[in-house]
């Protein structure tokens, strides 16, 4: 999961891209980057850290031009500790391309071999996003009529990307001297929306991972980029779109609605907030059926993603709703922090209890999901230390039992508390007095109720079914082995020796 932006405007876009990335900061805290274009030149700055830390005034001054792209990175492929893998990525042939990508390619190793042996292209990092960029570059070169590039060639190139690439990808691309390209994989796993802003006789265009970026930047939500579709906006603001995949199935990632996206976003025609309210509705009904005799004094959310579900549960169960945890806004999201030890340490730095809401009470804690169980165990302990007589836990999502290979950091089953435990064992492991999970069909119904046109969802982490149909046991084993090796100590020597062709800065920076 990363956050991406692409814009073609009538005025300088450096501040707009910066503001947009801050709105999407929840989608990635590892690195950030912005690229703009002025005349025939690209300008780029990127680095490790939060948006506010990566960019200084001198960097922003150098990002000149009226169109550009931005990226916040959450590492899923490659190294979380390598600054060279910050995006956007650049290649100069053909035409000059810059790409920012959200998702994860599942056949990147195969593509690397193809490009080295047949396409004669070199991949400089371990990032699958660089692989995606080079596949697109090769397809553009093959589709172009000599040195001339037109929209038909661009759309043929995207069709070539769809034929060759597997997995999840939503991407924004700058094509030197031509314009902004954005496209989404044939399953629409990762989100991408289109916004427009009319300025006098001209129109500005923005594509982003979530609609909240459009709202904040003053753009009107037009629609989602369809699965398999590509949109092209030239430097004059002319908008074109075309379906580039021979076969498409709309199957958005369910975890976007459960946790990843901001509640004020609309994705694939679904209000994320309303879907989470629905999750609370279904979960309350399950609790009535399965735990009818459990006495609860108060419902308390584990901030922030679970609030809508917790409020609806309290309403449906006719119980008081209280805020029992105060969140430190300056600590990152523990789910997307690399490393189990880092996540465990940060839980108590991130949350603190309001003791009077727990003392002597039987509390129902509501969380959006339980992934590794580290956070849940710490929070249950905090509730008991605050004086709770009983602690029950409800998860708005089903048990996470399987690896996600489409851009979410849960690649090894060994890290997942539910991978080899039933609900009773999980309850004992986290120290709760009772545990209730959402049913998968109810979770699907929570989202589908708001957009009945969505027939399928990417729910592999819950049911082990991978919608792209190319995931084998051998592939999952390879991902797990790579994950075990991808630690700071394992990467330190390798990263220090790697040539960095993507972080060249101006001498006065």
Short mmCIF file of C-alpha atoms in Angstrom, two decimals:
data_model
loop_
_atom_site.label_atom_id
_atom_site.label_comp_id
_atom_site.label_asym_id
_atom_site.label_seq_id
_atom_site.Cartn_x
_atom_site.Cartn_y
_atom_site.Cartn_z
CA UNK A 1 0.00 0.00 0.00
CA UNK A 2 1.33 3.39 -1.08
CA UNK A 3 -0.20 6.73 -1.94
CA UNK A 4 0.08 8.21 -5.42
CA UNK A 5 -0.90 11.50 -7.06
CA UNK A 6 -0.72 12.84 -10.59
CA UNK A 7 -1.82 16.30 -11.73
CA UNK A 8 -1.95 18.48 -14.82
CA UNK A 9 -2.78 22.06 -13.84
CA UNK A 10 -2.69 25.63 -15.12
CA UNK A 11 -0.29 26.88 -12.44
CA UNK A 12 2.70 25.49 -10.49
CA UNK A 13 1.89 22.17 -8.85
CA UNK A 14 4.68 21.76 -6.29
CA UNK A 15 2.61 22.96 -3.33
CA UNK A 16 -0.47 21.09 -4.54
CA UNK A 17 1.46 17.81 -4.72
CA UNK A 18 3.02 18.42 -1.31
CA UNK A 19 -0.39 19.09 0.27
CA UNK A 20 -1.87 16.06 -1.46
CA UNK A 21 0.85 13.76 -0.19
CA UNK A 22 0.30 14.98 3.35
CA UNK A 23 -3.37 14.01 3.02
CA UNK A 24 -2.25 10.56 1.82
CA UNK A 25 0.46 10.19 4.47
CA UNK A 26 -1.50 7.39 6.16
CA UNK A 27 -0.80 5.24 3.09
CA UNK A 28 2.96 5.29 3.60
CA UNK A 29 5.45 6.69 6.09
CA UNK A 30 8.70 5.19 4.85
CA UNK A 31 9.57 7.60 2.02
CA UNK A 32 8.14 10.38 -0.14
CA UNK A 33 8.87 11.87 -3.53
CA UNK A 34 7.66 14.52 -5.96
CA UNK A 35 8.51 15.00 -9.64
CA UNK A 36 7.42 17.92 -11.82
CA UNK A 37 8.04 19.00 -15.40
CA UNK A 38 8.73 22.38 -16.94
CA UNK A 39 9.38 22.65 -20.65
CA UNK A 40 11.40 19.60 -21.59
CA UNK A 41 12.95 19.04 -18.15
CA UNK A 42 11.99 16.89 -15.20
CA UNK A 43 12.62 18.03 -11.62
CA UNK A 44 12.56 15.51 -8.79
CA UNK A 45 13.22 15.28 -5.08
CA UNK A 46 12.65 12.24 -2.88
CA UNK A 47 13.98 10.63 0.25
CA UNK A 48 13.25 8.53 3.32
CA UNK A 49 10.82 9.77 5.95
CA UNK A 50 7.54 11.64 6.24
CA UNK A 51 6.50 14.25 3.70
CA UNK A 52 7.19 17.08 6.13
CA UNK A 53 10.74 15.78 6.69
CA UNK A 54 11.69 15.00 3.10
CA UNK A 55 10.88 18.42 1.60
CA UNK A 56 12.44 21.73 2.54
CA UNK A 57 11.90 25.16 1.00
CA UNK A 58 14.93 24.79 -1.26
CA UNK A 59 13.59 21.46 -2.55
CA UNK A 60 10.18 22.93 -3.27
CA UNK A 61 11.65 25.87 -5.19
CA UNK A 62 13.39 23.46 -7.55
CA UNK A 63 10.14 21.57 -8.30
CA UNK A 64 8.99 23.87 -11.09
CA UNK A 65 6.24 23.19 -13.59
CA UNK A 66 2.50 22.84 -14.03
CA UNK A 67 2.28 19.05 -14.01
CA UNK A 68 3.77 16.29 -11.93
CA UNK A 69 3.37 13.22 -9.76
CA UNK A 70 3.88 12.36 -6.09
CA UNK A 71 4.33 9.25 -3.97
CA UNK A 72 4.36 8.18 -0.33
CA UNK A 73 5.94 4.79 0.18
CA UNK A 74 5.02 1.87 2.34
CA UNK A 75 7.48 -0.95 1.59
CA UNK A 76 6.13 -4.31 0.42
CA UNK A 77 8.71 -5.38 -2.17
CA UNK A 78 12.37 -4.54 -1.89
CA UNK A 79 13.83 -3.03 1.25
CA UNK A 80 12.16 -0.83 3.83
CA UNK A 81 15.56 0.53 4.71
CA UNK A 82 16.92 1.51 1.28
CA UNK A 83 16.52 5.17 0.30
CA UNK A 84 17.27 4.30 -3.33
CA UNK A 85 13.85 2.65 -3.56
CA UNK A 86 11.96 5.85 -2.81
CA UNK A 87 9.72 6.83 -5.72
CA UNK A 88 9.19 8.14 -8.39
CA UNK A 89 11.56 6.05 -10.54
CA UNK A 90 13.06 7.43 -13.76
CA UNK A 91 14.25 5.99 -17.08
CA UNK A 92 15.40 8.12 -20.00
CA UNK A 93 14.58 5.73 -22.81
CA UNK A 94 12.29 6.00 -24.58
CA UNK A 95 11.15 9.61 -24.34
CA UNK A 96 11.90 9.97 -20.60
CA UNK A 97 9.54 8.43 -18.05
CA UNK A 98 8.86 8.89 -14.34
CA UNK A 99 6.60 6.44 -12.51
CA UNK A 100 4.98 6.14 -9.07
CA UNK A 101 3.27 2.87 -8.20
CA UNK A 102 0.90 1.52 -5.57
CA UNK A 103 0.62 -2.25 -5.32
CA UNK A 104 2.83 -5.29 -5.82
CA UNK A 105 3.75 -7.30 -8.91
CA UNK A 106 3.63 -11.03 -8.31
CA UNK A 107 5.79 -11.96 -11.32
CA UNK A 108 8.54 -9.36 -10.91
CA UNK A 109 11.37 -11.95 -10.81
CA UNK A 110 10.21 -13.45 -14.09
CA UNK A 111 9.91 -9.98 -15.63
CA UNK A 112 13.44 -9.08 -14.50
CA UNK A 113 14.81 -12.11 -16.35
CA UNK A 114 12.78 -11.29 -19.45
CA UNK A 115 13.99 -7.70 -19.51
CA UNK A 116 17.62 -8.63 -19.04
CA UNK A 117 17.65 -11.38 -21.65
CA UNK A 118 15.14 -10.11 -24.23
CA UNK A 119 14.41 -6.43 -23.60
CA UNK A 120 18.06 -5.59 -22.77
CA UNK A 121 17.02 -3.48 -19.77
CA UNK A 122 18.80 -3.30 -16.42
CA UNK A 123 16.94 -3.13 -13.10
CA UNK A 124 18.94 -1.27 -10.49
CA UNK A 125 16.97 -1.94 -7.27
CA UNK A 126 14.89 -4.69 -5.69
CA UNK A 127 11.69 -2.69 -6.18
CA UNK A 128 8.93 -4.15 -8.33
CA UNK A 129 7.96 -0.57 -9.19
CA UNK A 130 11.17 -0.19 -11.17
CA UNK A 131 10.27 -3.42 -12.95
CA UNK A 132 6.85 -2.00 -13.84
CA UNK A 133 8.45 1.18 -15.16
CA UNK A 134 10.84 -0.72 -17.42
CA UNK A 135 8.08 -2.97 -18.76
CA UNK A 136 6.10 0.15 -19.68
CA UNK A 137 9.18 1.76 -21.23
CA UNK A 138 9.80 -1.29 -23.42
CA UNK A 139 6.15 -1.48 -24.48
CA UNK A 140 6.15 2.24 -25.34
CA UNK A 141 9.23 1.80 -27.48
CA UNK A 142 7.61 -1.10 -29.30
CA UNK A 143 4.29 0.72 -29.77
CA UNK A 144 5.66 4.09 -30.91
CA UNK A 145 5.98 4.93 -34.59
CA UNK A 146 9.68 5.65 -34.65
CA UNK A 147 10.27 8.72 -32.51
CA UNK A 148 6.65 9.84 -32.69
CA UNK A 149 4.33 9.15 -29.77
CA UNK A 150 0.54 9.45 -29.93
CA UNK A 151 -2.32 8.36 -27.70
CA UNK A 152 -2.89 5.11 -29.60
CA UNK A 153 0.71 4.11 -28.98
CA UNK A 154 0.42 4.96 -25.28
CA UNK A 155 -2.73 2.90 -24.86
CA UNK A 156 -1.19 -0.01 -26.81
CA UNK A 157 1.76 0.14 -24.44
CA UNK A 158 -0.52 -0.09 -21.39
CA UNK A 159 -2.24 -3.08 -23.02
CA UNK A 160 1.21 -4.65 -23.27
CA UNK A 161 1.79 -3.99 -19.57
CA UNK A 162 -1.47 -5.75 -18.75
CA UNK A 163 -0.42 -8.78 -20.84
CA UNK A 164 2.93 -9.09 -19.11
CA UNK A 165 2.41 -7.94 -15.52
CA UNK A 166 0.59 -9.87 -12.81
CA UNK A 167 -0.54 -8.71 -9.41
CA UNK A 168 -1.82 -5.35 -8.18
CA UNK A 169 -0.82 -2.02 -9.62
CA UNK A 170 -2.18 1.47 -9.81
CA UNK A 171 0.34 3.82 -11.38
CA UNK A 172 0.90 7.41 -12.45
CA UNK A 173 3.49 8.15 -15.13
CA UNK A 174 5.02 11.30 -16.58
CA UNK A 175 5.97 11.04 -20.26
CA UNK A 176 8.44 13.77 -21.20
CA UNK A 177 6.99 16.30 -23.59
CA UNK A 178 3.65 14.53 -23.73
CA UNK A 179 1.71 14.36 -20.47
CA UNK A 180 0.36 12.34 -17.58
CA UNK A 181 -0.61 8.67 -17.84
CA UNK A 182 -2.47 6.74 -15.14
CA UNK A 183 -3.62 3.13 -15.20
CA UNK A 184 -5.02 0.40 -12.95
CA UNK A 185 -4.60 -3.38 -13.07
CA UNK A 186 -7.36 -5.50 -14.68
CA UNK A 187 -8.74 -6.48 -11.27
CA UNK A 188 -8.81 -2.97 -9.80
CA UNK A 189 -7.21 -4.27 -6.61
CA UNK A 190 -5.59 -0.99 -5.59
CA UNK A 191 -7.72 2.19 -5.78
CA UNK A 192 -7.35 5.13 -8.17
CA UNK A 193 -9.80 8.02 -8.66
CA UNK A 194 -10.08 10.91 -11.12
CA UNK A 195 -10.87 14.51 -10.22
CA UNK A 196 -11.32 17.68 -12.25
CA UNK A 197 -11.22 21.38 -11.51
CA UNK A 198 -12.51 23.97 -13.99
CA UNK A 199 -10.40 27.13 -14.04
CA UNK A 200 -11.85 29.69 -16.44
CA UNK A 201 -11.79 28.11 -19.89
CA UNK A 202 -9.32 25.43 -18.81
CA UNK A 203 -9.64 22.19 -16.88
CA UNK A 204 -7.17 20.81 -14.37
CA UNK A 205 -6.98 17.05 -13.81
CA UNK A 206 -5.93 15.06 -10.77
CA UNK A 207 -5.66 11.32 -10.18
CA UNK A 208 -5.10 10.00 -6.66
CA UNK A 209 -5.24 6.87 -4.54
CA UNK A 210 -8.19 8.24 -2.53
CA UNK A 211 -10.88 10.82 -3.09
CA UNK A 212 -9.94 12.66 0.12
CA UNK A 213 -6.97 14.14 -1.75
CA UNK A 214 -9.37 15.59 -4.32
CA UNK A 215 -11.56 17.11 -1.61
CA UNK A 216 -8.69 18.82 0.17
CA UNK A 217 -7.14 20.14 -3.05
CA UNK A 218 -10.41 21.56 -4.39
CA UNK A 219 -11.08 19.02 -7.15
CA UNK A 220 -14.43 17.42 -7.87
CA UNK A 221 -14.59 13.62 -7.88
CA UNK A 222 -15.37 12.50 -11.42
CA UNK A 223 -15.13 8.72 -11.10
CA UNK A 224 -12.80 5.83 -10.41
CA UNK A 225 -10.30 4.62 -12.96
CA UNK A 226 -11.89 1.36 -14.07
CA UNK A 227 -10.00 -1.93 -13.75
CA UNK A 228 -7.75 -2.27 -16.79
CA UNK A 229 -8.39 1.32 -17.88
CA UNK A 230 -5.78 3.95 -18.72
CA UNK A 231 -6.30 7.71 -18.69
CA UNK A 232 -4.04 10.15 -20.52
CA UNK A 233 -3.90 13.91 -20.00
CA UNK A 234 -1.57 15.87 -22.25
CA UNK A 235 0.25 19.01 -21.15
CA UNK A 236 -2.56 21.14 -22.61
CA UNK A 237 -5.13 19.49 -20.36
CA UNK A 238 -6.81 17.29 -22.98
CA UNK A 239 -8.27 14.18 -21.31
CA UNK A 240 -8.47 10.75 -22.97
CA UNK A 241 -9.28 7.31 -21.58
CA UNK A 242 -9.42 3.78 -22.94
CA UNK A 243 -9.97 0.25 -21.70
CA UNK A 244 -6.65 -1.51 -22.31
CA UNK A 245 -7.19 -4.98 -20.84
CA UNK A 246 -8.74 -7.83 -22.80
CA UNK A 247 -10.47 -9.18 -19.69
CA UNK A 248 -11.37 -7.37 -16.47
CA UNK A 249 -12.90 -8.34 -13.13
CA UNK A 250 -13.63 -5.67 -10.55
CA UNK A 251 -12.25 -7.05 -7.28
CA UNK A 252 -11.14 -4.21 -4.98
CA UNK A 253 -9.02 -4.99 -1.93
CA UNK A 254 -11.28 -5.47 1.08
CA UNK A 255 -8.57 -4.24 3.45
CA UNK A 256 -8.90 -0.75 1.95
CA UNK A 257 -12.38 -0.56 3.49
CA UNK A 258 -11.41 -2.30 6.73
CA UNK A 259 -8.31 -0.30 7.57
CA UNK A 260 -6.12 1.23 4.88
CA UNK A 261 -8.22 4.07 3.46
CA UNK A 262 -9.29 7.20 5.30
CA UNK A 263 -12.95 7.13 6.41
CA UNK A 264 -13.70 10.33 4.48
CA UNK A 265 -12.72 8.72 1.16
CA UNK A 266 -14.97 7.24 -1.49
CA UNK A 267 -13.48 4.24 -3.29
CA UNK A 268 -15.18 2.33 -6.11
CA UNK A 269 -18.38 4.20 -5.37
CA UNK A 270 -18.35 3.21 -1.69
CA UNK A 271 -18.08 5.57 1.26
CA UNK A 272 -15.38 4.07 3.46
CA UNK A 273 -17.04 5.54 6.55
CA UNK A 274 -20.46 4.10 5.73
CA UNK A 275 -18.94 0.69 5.01
CA UNK A 276 -17.36 0.68 8.48
CA UNK A 277 -20.69 1.63 10.04
CA UNK A 278 -22.21 -1.36 8.23
CA UNK A 279 -19.45 -3.59 9.58
CA UNK A 280 -20.49 -2.56 13.08
CA UNK A 281 -24.10 -3.33 12.28
CA UNK A 282 -23.33 -6.88 11.14
CA UNK A 283 -20.91 -7.46 14.02
CA UNK A 284 -23.53 -6.38 16.58
CA UNK A 285 -26.01 -8.86 15.13
CA UNK A 286 -23.44 -11.64 15.36
CA UNK A 287 -22.74 -10.76 18.97
CA UNK A 288 -26.45 -10.98 19.80
CA UNK A 289 -26.52 -14.46 18.27
CA UNK A 290 -23.30 -15.90 19.64
CA UNK A 291 -22.77 -14.14 22.99
CA UNK A 292 -26.30 -13.32 24.18
CA UNK A 293 -25.57 -13.72 27.90
CA UNK A 294 -22.34 -11.73 28.10
CA UNK A 295 -22.70 -8.62 30.25
CA UNK A 296 -21.07 -5.49 28.79
CA UNK A 297 -20.97 -2.11 30.52
CA UNK A 298 -19.39 -0.02 27.79
CA UNK A 299 -18.16 -0.16 24.16
CA UNK A 300 -14.74 1.40 23.54
CA UNK A 301 -13.04 1.75 20.14
CA UNK A 302 -9.36 1.21 19.53
CA UNK A 303 -8.63 4.39 17.57
CA UNK A 304 -8.92 5.37 14.84
CA UNK A 305 -10.22 3.07 12.08
CA UNK A 306 -12.65 1.17 14.32
CA UNK A 307 -14.65 4.17 15.55
CA UNK A 308 -17.54 3.94 13.05
CA UNK A 309 -17.95 0.21 13.71
CA UNK A 310 -17.75 0.66 17.49
CA UNK A 311 -20.33 3.47 17.48
CA UNK A 312 -22.77 1.38 15.46
CA UNK A 313 -22.21 -1.66 17.68
CA UNK A 314 -22.98 0.41 20.77
CA UNK A 315 -26.12 1.76 19.10
CA UNK A 316 -27.35 -1.68 18.00
CA UNK A 317 -26.57 -3.28 21.38
CA UNK A 318 -28.09 -0.34 23.30
CA UNK A 319 -24.87 0.16 25.24
CA UNK A 320 -22.92 3.30 26.21
CA UNK A 321 -20.15 4.32 23.81
CA UNK A 322 -17.05 5.84 25.39
CA UNK A 323 -13.60 6.95 24.32
CA UNK A 324 -11.20 5.02 26.53
CA UNK A 325 -7.93 5.50 24.66
CA UNK A 326 -6.11 8.71 23.78
CA UNK A 327 -3.95 8.47 20.70
CA UNK A 328 -0.62 10.21 20.26
CA UNK A 329 -0.92 11.76 16.79
CA UNK A 330 2.84 11.87 16.34
CA UNK A 331 3.42 8.13 16.37
CA UNK A 332 3.08 6.28 13.06
CA UNK A 333 0.52 3.60 12.27
CA UNK A 334 1.85 0.46 13.95
CA UNK A 335 0.45 -1.85 11.27
CA UNK A 336 2.73 -0.38 8.61
CA UNK A 337 5.88 -0.14 10.69
CA UNK A 338 8.56 -2.57 9.48
CA UNK A 339 9.59 -5.02 12.17
CA UNK A 340 7.66 -6.78 14.94
CA UNK A 341 9.80 -5.28 17.74
CA UNK A 342 9.17 -1.76 16.44
CA UNK A 343 5.41 -2.34 16.39
CA UNK A 344 5.34 -3.77 19.92
CA UNK A 345 7.36 -0.93 21.38
CA UNK A 346 5.25 1.74 19.73
CA UNK A 347 1.84 0.53 21.00
CA UNK A 348 2.16 2.10 24.45
CA UNK A 349 3.79 5.18 22.99
CA UNK A 350 0.80 5.56 20.68
CA UNK A 351 -2.09 4.85 23.06
CA UNK A 352 -2.85 5.74 26.66
CA UNK A 353 -5.91 4.82 28.70
CA UNK A 354 -8.49 7.05 30.37
CA UNK A 355 -8.64 5.01 33.59
CA UNK A 356 -12.11 6.03 34.73
CA UNK A 357 -13.66 4.55 31.58
CA UNK A 358 -12.27 1.11 32.51
CA UNK A 359 -12.21 0.89 36.29
CA UNK A 360 -14.57 -1.81 37.54
CA UNK A 361 -16.27 -2.20 34.15
CA UNK A 362 -16.82 -5.03 31.72
CA UNK A 363 -15.63 -3.48 28.46
CA UNK A 364 -16.07 -4.41 24.83
CA UNK A 365 -13.10 -3.21 22.81
CA UNK A 366 -13.66 -2.89 19.07
CA UNK A 367 -10.80 -2.99 16.56
CA UNK A 368 -10.85 -2.88 12.77
CA UNK A 369 -8.83 -6.11 12.50
CA UNK A 370 -6.39 -8.38 14.31
CA UNK A 371 -3.34 -9.12 12.20
CA UNK A 372 -0.28 -10.13 14.18
CA UNK A 373 -1.97 -9.90 17.58
CA UNK A 374 0.89 -7.86 19.08
CA UNK A 375 -1.14 -4.69 19.37
CA UNK A 376 -4.26 -6.50 20.59
CA UNK A 377 -2.41 -8.25 23.41
CA UNK A 378 -0.84 -5.00 24.60
CA UNK A 379 -4.18 -3.16 24.47
CA UNK A 380 -6.00 -5.88 26.43
CA UNK A 381 -3.25 -5.65 29.06
CA UNK A 382 -3.63 -1.86 29.17
CA UNK A 383 -7.38 -2.20 29.73
CA UNK A 384 -6.82 -4.60 32.63
CA UNK A 385 -4.14 -2.36 34.14
CA UNK A 386 -6.64 0.51 33.95
CA UNK A 387 -9.01 -1.52 36.15
CA UNK A 388 -11.35 -3.32 33.73
CA UNK A 389 -13.08 -6.28 35.37
CA UNK A 390 -13.64 -8.04 32.04
CA UNK A 391 -12.17 -7.36 28.60
CA UNK A 392 -13.91 -8.58 25.46
CA UNK A 393 -12.60 -7.89 21.98
CA UNK A 394 -14.53 -7.59 18.71
CA UNK A 395 -12.87 -7.45 15.29
CA UNK A 396 -14.72 -5.76 12.42
CA UNK A 397 -12.82 -8.06 10.04
CA UNK A 398 -12.53 -11.86 9.91
CA UNK A 399 -9.39 -13.67 11.11
CA UNK A 400 -6.34 -12.82 8.97
CA UNK A 401 -4.96 -16.27 8.18
CA UNK A 402 -3.09 -15.94 4.89
CA UNK A 403 -0.36 -13.89 3.26
CA UNK A 404 -1.28 -10.84 1.22
CA UNK A 405 0.78 -10.52 -1.96
CA UNK A 406 -0.93 -7.48 -3.48
CA UNK A 407 0.72 -4.66 -1.55
CA UNK A 408 -0.02 -5.12 2.17
CA UNK A 409 2.71 -5.94 4.66
CA UNK A 410 1.55 -9.35 5.89
CA UNK A 411 3.69 -11.71 3.82
CA UNK A 412 4.46 -14.52 6.28
CA UNK A 413 1.90 -16.76 7.90
CA UNK A 414 4.20 -17.19 10.88
CA UNK A 415 3.56 -13.56 11.83
CA UNK A 416 -0.23 -13.91 11.75
CA UNK A 417 -1.82 -14.85 15.05
CA UNK A 418 -4.75 -16.59 13.31
CA UNK A 419 -2.69 -18.60 10.82
CA UNK A 420 -2.67 -21.77 12.94
CA UNK A 421 -5.07 -20.98 15.79
CA UNK A 422 -8.82 -21.13 16.20
CA UNK A 423 -10.73 -18.28 17.85
CA UNK A 424 -10.55 -19.80 21.35
CA UNK A 425 -6.76 -20.13 21.08
CA UNK A 426 -6.43 -16.57 19.77
CA UNK A 427 -8.54 -15.31 22.66
CA UNK A 428 -6.23 -17.01 25.15
CA UNK A 429 -3.14 -15.75 23.34
CA UNK A 430 -4.19 -12.10 23.55
CA UNK A 431 -5.52 -12.49 27.10
CA UNK A 432 -9.15 -11.48 26.48
CA UNK A 433 -12.20 -12.84 28.27
CA UNK A 434 -14.02 -13.24 24.97
CA UNK A 435 -13.41 -12.68 21.26
CA UNK A 436 -15.71 -12.22 18.29
CA UNK A 437 -14.76 -11.91 14.64
CA UNK A 438 -16.76 -10.60 11.69
CA UNK A 439 -17.95 -13.26 9.25
CA UNK A 440 -16.45 -12.89 5.77
CA UNK A 441 -19.81 -12.88 4.01
CA UNK A 442 -21.05 -10.18 6.36
CA UNK A 443 -17.92 -8.14 5.62
CA UNK A 444 -18.59 -8.40 1.90
CA UNK A 445 -22.22 -7.46 2.47
CA UNK A 446 -21.11 -4.36 4.42
CA UNK A 447 -19.41 -2.97 1.31
CA UNK A 448 -21.71 -4.41 -1.33
CA UNK A 449 -24.72 -2.83 0.39
CA UNK A 450 -23.30 0.55 -0.66
CA UNK A 451 -22.44 -0.50 -4.23
CA UNK A 452 -24.28 -3.65 -5.36
CA UNK A 453 -22.39 -3.57 -8.67
CA UNK A 454 -19.28 -4.95 -6.95
CA UNK A 455 -19.60 -8.71 -7.28
CA UNK A 456 -16.11 -9.76 -6.17
CA UNK A 457 -13.51 -8.62 -3.65
CA UNK A 458 -9.83 -9.35 -3.09
CA UNK A 459 -10.04 -11.15 0.27
CA UNK A 460 -7.01 -13.44 0.09
CA UNK A 461 -5.74 -12.60 3.58
CA UNK A 462 -9.02 -13.94 4.99
CA UNK A 463 -9.78 -16.91 2.73
CA UNK A 464 -6.53 -17.72 0.88
CA UNK A 465 -8.13 -17.17 -2.54
CA UNK A 466 -5.92 -15.04 -4.81
CA UNK A 467 -7.96 -13.35 -7.51
CA UNK A 468 -5.15 -13.15 -10.07
CA UNK A 469 -4.95 -16.95 -10.16
CA UNK A 470 -1.15 -17.12 -10.35
CA UNK A 471 -0.16 -17.59 -6.70
CA UNK A 472 1.36 -20.97 -5.88
CA UNK A 473 2.62 -22.52 -2.65
CA UNK A 474 6.15 -22.15 -4.01
CA UNK A 475 5.62 -18.44 -4.58
CA UNK A 476 4.30 -17.92 -1.05
CA UNK A 477 7.24 -19.85 0.36
CA UNK A 478 9.64 -17.64 -1.58
CA UNK A 479 7.95 -14.49 -0.29
CA UNK A 480 8.16 -15.79 3.26
CA UNK A 481 11.87 -16.57 2.94
CA UNK A 482 12.55 -13.14 1.46
CA UNK A 483 10.61 -11.51 4.27
CA UNK A 484 12.75 -13.27 6.88
CA UNK A 485 15.88 -11.99 5.16
CA UNK A 486 14.60 -8.41 4.77
CA UNK A 487 15.83 -6.95 8.06
CA UNK A 488 18.04 -3.93 8.71
CA UNK A 489 21.02 -6.11 9.59
CA UNK A 490 20.58 -8.34 6.55
CA UNK A 491 20.23 -5.35 4.25
CA UNK A 492 22.86 -3.07 5.70
CA UNK A 493 25.88 -4.23 3.71
CA UNK A 494 23.96 -4.82 0.50
CA UNK A 495 22.34 -1.41 0.50
CA UNK A 496 25.56 0.44 1.20
CA UNK A 497 27.18 -1.09 -1.89
CA UNK A 498 24.27 -0.48 -4.25
CA UNK A 499 24.76 2.18 -6.90
CA UNK A 500 22.08 4.85 -6.56
CA UNK A 501 21.08 6.41 -9.86
CA UNK A 502 17.82 7.87 -8.55
CA UNK A 503 18.79 10.29 -5.79
CA UNK A 504 20.99 12.80 -7.61
CA UNK A 505 20.50 16.20 -6.02
CA UNK A 506 21.46 19.71 -6.98
CA UNK A 507 24.86 20.78 -5.57
CA UNK A 508 23.32 23.49 -3.35
CA UNK A 509 20.83 21.12 -1.69
#
